[in-house]
Amino acid sequence: MIATTTPPVATPLLPAGTPVRLMVLKEINSRTARLGDRFKLRVDEPIYIDGASAVPVGSTAWGEIASVEKNGAVGKGGRLGAKLLYLDLPSGRVPLRGGYADKGDGNGAGVVLAVVGFGILGLLTGGDSARLKAGDSFTGYVDVTPPPAAPPSVVAIPSAPLQASAAIAD
């Protein structure tokens, strides 16, 4: 009896530079974020290669906090920078490039009002935090085309079992 197997369907490769529309799932702000924190993104628009769906809506991508500066006293606003890492697909990870940066608004007028109302303690009034808001979307790009998947290796099975040598020298 001959067993036949169907080869796995290969996911089309994504060429370098392919745009990927991504959406932030959970708000990240300069007040709570730390350098190196990773966060999840969602693919917001499908990607088709030669008419075949290569990346469906809802696929997961990952980003990382690349820079963070907390908001400070005297109305100083926070800063936040993030970079894209990769896209998770059933066929493996696809590297992405791109990033996002935001600067929180300063609060000069608030500081003046706080000094008038609270005296010198009003100088402790901080500015706004920088943030990546849930639902914000931006475009990243495929960084490098992943290598094609290696075909399954074929192992030849000998037709007769191997026999050990019976002669052992004393």
PDB file of C-alpha atoms in Angstrom:
ATOM      1  CA  MET A   1       0.000   0.000   0.000  1.00  0.00           C
ATOM      2  CA  ILE A   2       1.362   3.379  -0.948  1.00  0.00           C
ATOM      3  CA  ALA A   3       0.566   6.260   1.382  1.00  0.00           C
ATOM      4  CA  THR A   4       0.223   9.670  -0.173  1.00  0.00           C
ATOM      5  CA  THR A   5       0.485  12.927   1.666  1.00  0.00           C
ATOM      6  CA  THR A   6      -0.412  16.350   0.455  1.00  0.00           C
ATOM      7  CA  PRO A   7       2.307  18.946   0.905  1.00  0.00           C
ATOM      8  CA  PRO A   8       1.474  21.840   3.244  1.00  0.00           C
ATOM      9  CA  VAL A   9       0.137  24.935   1.537  1.00  0.00           C
ATOM     10  CA  ALA A  10       2.915  27.516   1.529  1.00  0.00           C
ATOM     11  CA  THR A  11       2.091  31.040   2.651  1.00  0.00           C
ATOM     12  CA  PRO A  12       3.086  33.527  -0.026  1.00  0.00           C
ATOM     13  CA  LEU A  13       6.233  35.434   0.915  1.00  0.00           C
ATOM     14  CA  LEU A  14       5.896  39.077   1.800  1.00  0.00           C
ATOM     15  CA  PRO A  15       8.326  41.204  -0.190  1.00  0.00           C
ATOM     16  CA  ALA A  16      10.470  43.698   1.713  1.00  0.00           C
ATOM     17  CA  GLY A  17       8.763  47.075   1.871  1.00  0.00           C
ATOM     18  CA  THR A  18       5.217  45.673   1.868  1.00  0.00           C
ATOM     19  CA  PRO A  19       3.077  48.110   3.908  1.00  0.00           C
ATOM     20  CA  VAL A  20       1.244  46.655   6.915  1.00  0.00           C
ATOM     21  CA  ARG A  21      -1.554  48.708   8.491  1.00  0.00           C
ATOM     22  CA  LEU A  22      -1.518  48.182  12.269  1.00  0.00           C
ATOM     23  CA  MET A  23      -3.789  49.225  15.146  1.00  0.00           C
ATOM     24  CA  VAL A  24      -2.829  49.743  18.802  1.00  0.00           C
ATOM     25  CA  LEU A  25      -4.905  47.473  21.075  1.00  0.00           C
ATOM     26  CA  LYS A  26      -4.228  48.930  24.525  1.00  0.00           C
ATOM     27  CA  GLU A  27      -3.213  52.484  25.476  1.00  0.00           C
ATOM     28  CA  ILE A  28       0.427  52.987  26.373  1.00  0.00           C
ATOM     29  CA  ASN A  29       1.568  56.235  28.011  1.00  0.00           C
ATOM     30  CA  SER A  30       4.834  57.782  29.118  1.00  0.00           C
ATOM     31  CA  ARG A  31       3.717  57.743  32.754  1.00  0.00           C
ATOM     32  CA  THR A  32       3.586  53.932  33.032  1.00  0.00           C
ATOM     33  CA  ALA A  33       5.645  52.605  30.086  1.00  0.00           C
ATOM     34  CA  ARG A  34       9.189  51.353  30.590  1.00  0.00           C
ATOM     35  CA  LEU A  35      12.009  50.999  28.103  1.00  0.00           C
ATOM     36  CA  GLY A  36      11.824  47.541  26.484  1.00  0.00           C
ATOM     37  CA  ASP A  37       8.139  46.897  27.281  1.00  0.00           C
ATOM     38  CA  ARG A  38       6.498  44.939  24.468  1.00  0.00           C
ATOM     39  CA  PHE A  39       2.972  45.523  23.280  1.00  0.00           C
ATOM     40  CA  LYS A  40       0.519  43.852  20.924  1.00  0.00           C
ATOM     41  CA  LEU A  41      -0.799  45.330  17.695  1.00  0.00           C
ATOM     42  CA  ARG A  42      -3.482  44.078  15.330  1.00  0.00           C
ATOM     43  CA  VAL A  43      -3.327  43.992  11.524  1.00  0.00           C
ATOM     44  CA  ASP A  44      -6.048  46.423  10.440  1.00  0.00           C
ATOM     45  CA  GLU A  45      -6.173  45.726   6.675  1.00  0.00           C
ATOM     46  CA  PRO A  46      -5.650  42.420   4.844  1.00  0.00           C
ATOM     47  CA  ILE A  47      -2.607  41.895   2.626  1.00  0.00           C
ATOM     48  CA  TYR A  48      -2.945  39.981  -0.642  1.00  0.00           C
ATOM     49  CA  ILE A  49      -0.058  38.616  -2.698  1.00  0.00           C
ATOM     50  CA  ASP A  50      -0.947  37.526  -6.252  1.00  0.00           C
ATOM     51  CA  GLY A  51      -4.624  37.408  -5.298  1.00  0.00           C
ATOM     52  CA  ALA A  52      -4.049  35.075  -2.319  1.00  0.00           C
ATOM     53  CA  SER A  53      -4.587  36.223   1.253  1.00  0.00           C
ATOM     54  CA  ALA A  54      -1.127  36.453   2.848  1.00  0.00           C
ATOM     55  CA  VAL A  55      -2.039  38.315   6.051  1.00  0.00           C
ATOM     56  CA  PRO A  56      -5.635  38.408   7.314  1.00  0.00           C
ATOM     57  CA  VAL A  57      -7.155  41.198   9.408  1.00  0.00           C
ATOM     58  CA  GLY A  58      -6.669  40.427  13.087  1.00  0.00           C
ATOM     59  CA  SER A  59      -3.201  38.914  12.758  1.00  0.00           C
ATOM     60  CA  THR A  60      -0.923  39.845  15.649  1.00  0.00           C
ATOM     61  CA  ALA A  61       2.130  42.071  15.422  1.00  0.00           C
ATOM     62  CA  TRP A  62       4.471  43.188  18.197  1.00  0.00           C
ATOM     63  CA  GLY A  63       6.151  46.471  19.062  1.00  0.00           C
ATOM     64  CA  GLU A  64       8.558  47.595  21.762  1.00  0.00           C
ATOM     65  CA  ILE A  65       9.040  50.824  23.721  1.00  0.00           C
ATOM     66  CA  ALA A  66      12.283  52.313  22.370  1.00  0.00           C
ATOM     67  CA  SER A  67      12.369  55.560  24.361  1.00  0.00           C
ATOM     68  CA  VAL A  68      10.389  57.027  27.219  1.00  0.00           C
ATOM     69  CA  GLU A  69      10.646  60.270  29.129  1.00  0.00           C
ATOM     70  CA  LYS A  70       8.174  60.839  31.936  1.00  0.00           C
ATOM     71  CA  ASN A  71       6.264  64.101  32.195  1.00  0.00           C
ATOM     72  CA  GLY A  72       7.895  66.376  34.733  1.00  0.00           C
ATOM     73  CA  ALA A  73       7.429  69.385  36.953  1.00  0.00           C
ATOM     74  CA  VAL A  74       7.049  72.942  35.655  1.00  0.00           C
ATOM     75  CA  GLY A  75       4.664  71.734  32.943  1.00  0.00           C
ATOM     76  CA  LYS A  76       7.131  69.526  31.056  1.00  0.00           C
ATOM     77  CA  GLY A  77       5.322  67.039  28.789  1.00  0.00           C
ATOM     78  CA  GLY A  78       6.348  63.378  28.449  1.00  0.00           C
ATOM     79  CA  ARG A  79       7.832  61.701  25.368  1.00  0.00           C
ATOM     80  CA  LEU A  80       7.302  58.192  24.054  1.00  0.00           C
ATOM     81  CA  GLY A  81       8.921  56.304  21.183  1.00  0.00           C
ATOM     82  CA  ALA A  82       8.078  52.823  19.946  1.00  0.00           C
ATOM     83  CA  LYS A  83       9.491  50.561  17.243  1.00  0.00           C
ATOM     84  CA  LEU A  84       7.923  47.660  15.395  1.00  0.00           C
ATOM     85  CA  LEU A  85       9.375  44.178  15.875  1.00  0.00           C
ATOM     86  CA  TYR A  86       7.565  41.479  13.906  1.00  0.00           C
ATOM     87  CA  LEU A  87       4.322  40.069  12.579  1.00  0.00           C
ATOM     88  CA  ASP A  88       3.215  36.652  13.851  1.00  0.00           C
ATOM     89  CA  LEU A  89       1.938  34.373  11.075  1.00  0.00           C
ATOM     90  CA  PRO A  90       1.281  30.616  11.064  1.00  0.00           C
ATOM     91  CA  SER A  91       4.326  30.245   8.794  1.00  0.00           C
ATOM     92  CA  GLY A  92       6.566  32.130  11.246  1.00  0.00           C
ATOM     93  CA  ARG A  93       7.639  35.615  12.256  1.00  0.00           C
ATOM     94  CA  VAL A  94       7.999  38.349   9.659  1.00  0.00           C
ATOM     95  CA  PRO A  95      10.322  41.214  10.693  1.00  0.00           C
ATOM     96  CA  LEU A  96       8.816  44.703  10.540  1.00  0.00           C
ATOM     97  CA  ARG A  97      10.319  48.174  10.479  1.00  0.00           C
ATOM     98  CA  GLY A  98       8.780  51.454  11.450  1.00  0.00           C
ATOM     99  CA  GLY A  99       7.906  53.260  14.601  1.00  0.00           C
ATOM    100  CA  TYR A 100       5.805  55.818  16.358  1.00  0.00           C
ATOM    101  CA  ALA A 101       6.692  58.821  18.505  1.00  0.00           C
ATOM    102  CA  ASP A 102       4.583  61.198  20.565  1.00  0.00           C
ATOM    103  CA  LYS A 103       5.249  64.192  22.766  1.00  0.00           C
ATOM    104  CA  GLY A 104       2.861  65.189  25.523  1.00  0.00           C
ATOM    105  CA  ASP A 105       1.664  68.782  25.633  1.00  0.00           C
ATOM    106  CA  GLY A 106       3.378  71.173  27.979  1.00  0.00           C
ATOM    107  CA  ASN A 107       1.266  72.803  30.628  1.00  0.00           C
ATOM    108  CA  GLY A 108       2.682  76.324  30.980  1.00  0.00           C
ATOM    109  CA  ALA A 109      -0.684  77.975  31.571  1.00  0.00           C
ATOM    110  CA  GLY A 110      -1.577  75.373  34.189  1.00  0.00           C
ATOM    111  CA  VAL A 111       1.687  76.033  36.013  1.00  0.00           C
ATOM    112  CA  VAL A 112       0.981  79.784  36.145  1.00  0.00           C
ATOM    113  CA  LEU A 113      -2.524  79.185  37.508  1.00  0.00           C
ATOM    114  CA  ALA A 114      -1.206  76.639  40.020  1.00  0.00           C
ATOM    115  CA  VAL A 115       1.478  79.083  41.268  1.00  0.00           C
ATOM    116  CA  VAL A 116      -1.190  81.789  41.711  1.00  0.00           C
ATOM    117  CA  GLY A 117      -3.460  79.377  43.590  1.00  0.00           C
ATOM    118  CA  PHE A 118      -0.943  77.306  45.535  1.00  0.00           C
ATOM    119  CA  GLY A 119       2.196  79.428  45.639  1.00  0.00           C
ATOM    120  CA  ILE A 120       5.560  77.808  44.982  1.00  0.00           C
ATOM    121  CA  LEU A 121       4.022  74.314  45.133  1.00  0.00           C
ATOM    122  CA  GLY A 122       2.343  75.162  41.834  1.00  0.00           C
ATOM    123  CA  LEU A 123       5.716  74.574  40.126  1.00  0.00           C
ATOM    124  CA  LEU A 124       5.202  70.853  40.711  1.00  0.00           C
ATOM    125  CA  THR A 125       2.371  70.827  38.169  1.00  0.00           C
ATOM    126  CA  GLY A 126       3.318  68.380  35.411  1.00  0.00           C
ATOM    127  CA  GLY A 127       2.626  68.350  31.704  1.00  0.00           C
ATOM    128  CA  ASP A 128       0.624  65.774  29.777  1.00  0.00           C
ATOM    129  CA  SER A 129       1.872  62.256  29.177  1.00  0.00           C
ATOM    130  CA  ALA A 130       2.729  61.132  25.674  1.00  0.00           C
ATOM    131  CA  ARG A 131       0.566  58.221  24.573  1.00  0.00           C
ATOM    132  CA  LEU A 132      -0.222  55.573  22.020  1.00  0.00           C
ATOM    133  CA  LYS A 133      -4.016  55.456  22.221  1.00  0.00           C
ATOM    134  CA  ALA A 134      -6.012  52.264  21.799  1.00  0.00           C
ATOM    135  CA  GLY A 135      -7.474  52.341  18.297  1.00  0.00           C
ATOM    136  CA  ASP A 136      -4.699  54.520  16.829  1.00  0.00           C
ATOM    137  CA  SER A 137      -3.403  53.062  13.583  1.00  0.00           C
ATOM    138  CA  PHE A 138      -0.221  53.537  11.606  1.00  0.00           C
ATOM    139  CA  THR A 139       1.718  51.816   8.846  1.00  0.00           C
ATOM    140  CA  GLY A 140       4.753  49.576   9.294  1.00  0.00           C
ATOM    141  CA  TYR A 141       6.725  47.835   6.562  1.00  0.00           C
ATOM    142  CA  VAL A 142       8.025  44.321   6.042  1.00  0.00           C
ATOM    143  CA  ASP A 143      11.742  44.580   6.760  1.00  0.00           C
ATOM    144  CA  VAL A 144      13.210  41.459   5.151  1.00  0.00           C
ATOM    145  CA  THR A 145      11.633  38.730   3.082  1.00  0.00           C
ATOM    146  CA  PRO A 146      11.680  35.588   5.211  1.00  0.00           C
ATOM    147  CA  PRO A 147      13.492  32.578   3.771  1.00  0.00           C
ATOM    148  CA  PRO A 148      11.258  29.993   2.115  1.00  0.00           C
ATOM    149  CA  ALA A 149      10.297  27.055   4.270  1.00  0.00           C
ATOM    150  CA  ALA A 150      12.558  24.048   3.767  1.00  0.00           C
ATOM    151  CA  PRO A 151      10.806  21.094   2.109  1.00  0.00           C
ATOM    152  CA  PRO A 152      10.321  18.077   4.342  1.00  0.00           C
ATOM    153  CA  SER A 153      13.362  15.844   4.267  1.00  0.00           C
ATOM    154  CA  VAL A 154      13.029  12.348   2.873  1.00  0.00           C
ATOM    155  CA  VAL A 155      14.781   9.549   4.703  1.00  0.00           C
ATOM    156  CA  ALA A 156      15.577   6.372   2.783  1.00  0.00           C
ATOM    157  CA  ILE A 157      14.789   3.194   4.689  1.00  0.00           C
ATOM    158  CA  PRO A 158      17.030   0.254   3.811  1.00  0.00           C
ATOM    159  CA  SER A 159      15.231  -2.751   2.381  1.00  0.00           C
ATOM    160  CA  ALA A 160      17.091  -5.283   4.573  1.00  0.00           C
ATOM    161  CA  PRO A 161      17.993  -4.801   8.219  1.00  0.00           C
ATOM    162  CA  LEU A 162      21.636  -4.165   8.947  1.00  0.00           C
ATOM    163  CA  GLN A 163      23.495  -7.084  10.532  1.00  0.00           C
ATOM    164  CA  ALA A 164      26.232  -6.734  13.106  1.00  0.00           C
ATOM    165  CA  SER A 165      29.539  -8.468  12.482  1.00  0.00           C
ATOM    166  CA  ALA A 166      29.785 -11.727  14.436  1.00  0.00           C
ATOM    167  CA  ALA A 167      33.580 -11.910  14.440  1.00  0.00           C
ATOM    168  CA  ILE A 168      35.181 -10.152  17.373  1.00  0.00           C
ATOM    169  CA  ALA A 169      38.917 -10.350  17.777  1.00  0.00           C
ATOM    170  CA  ASP A 170      40.223 -11.520  21.157  1.00  0.00           C
TER     171      ASP A 170
END
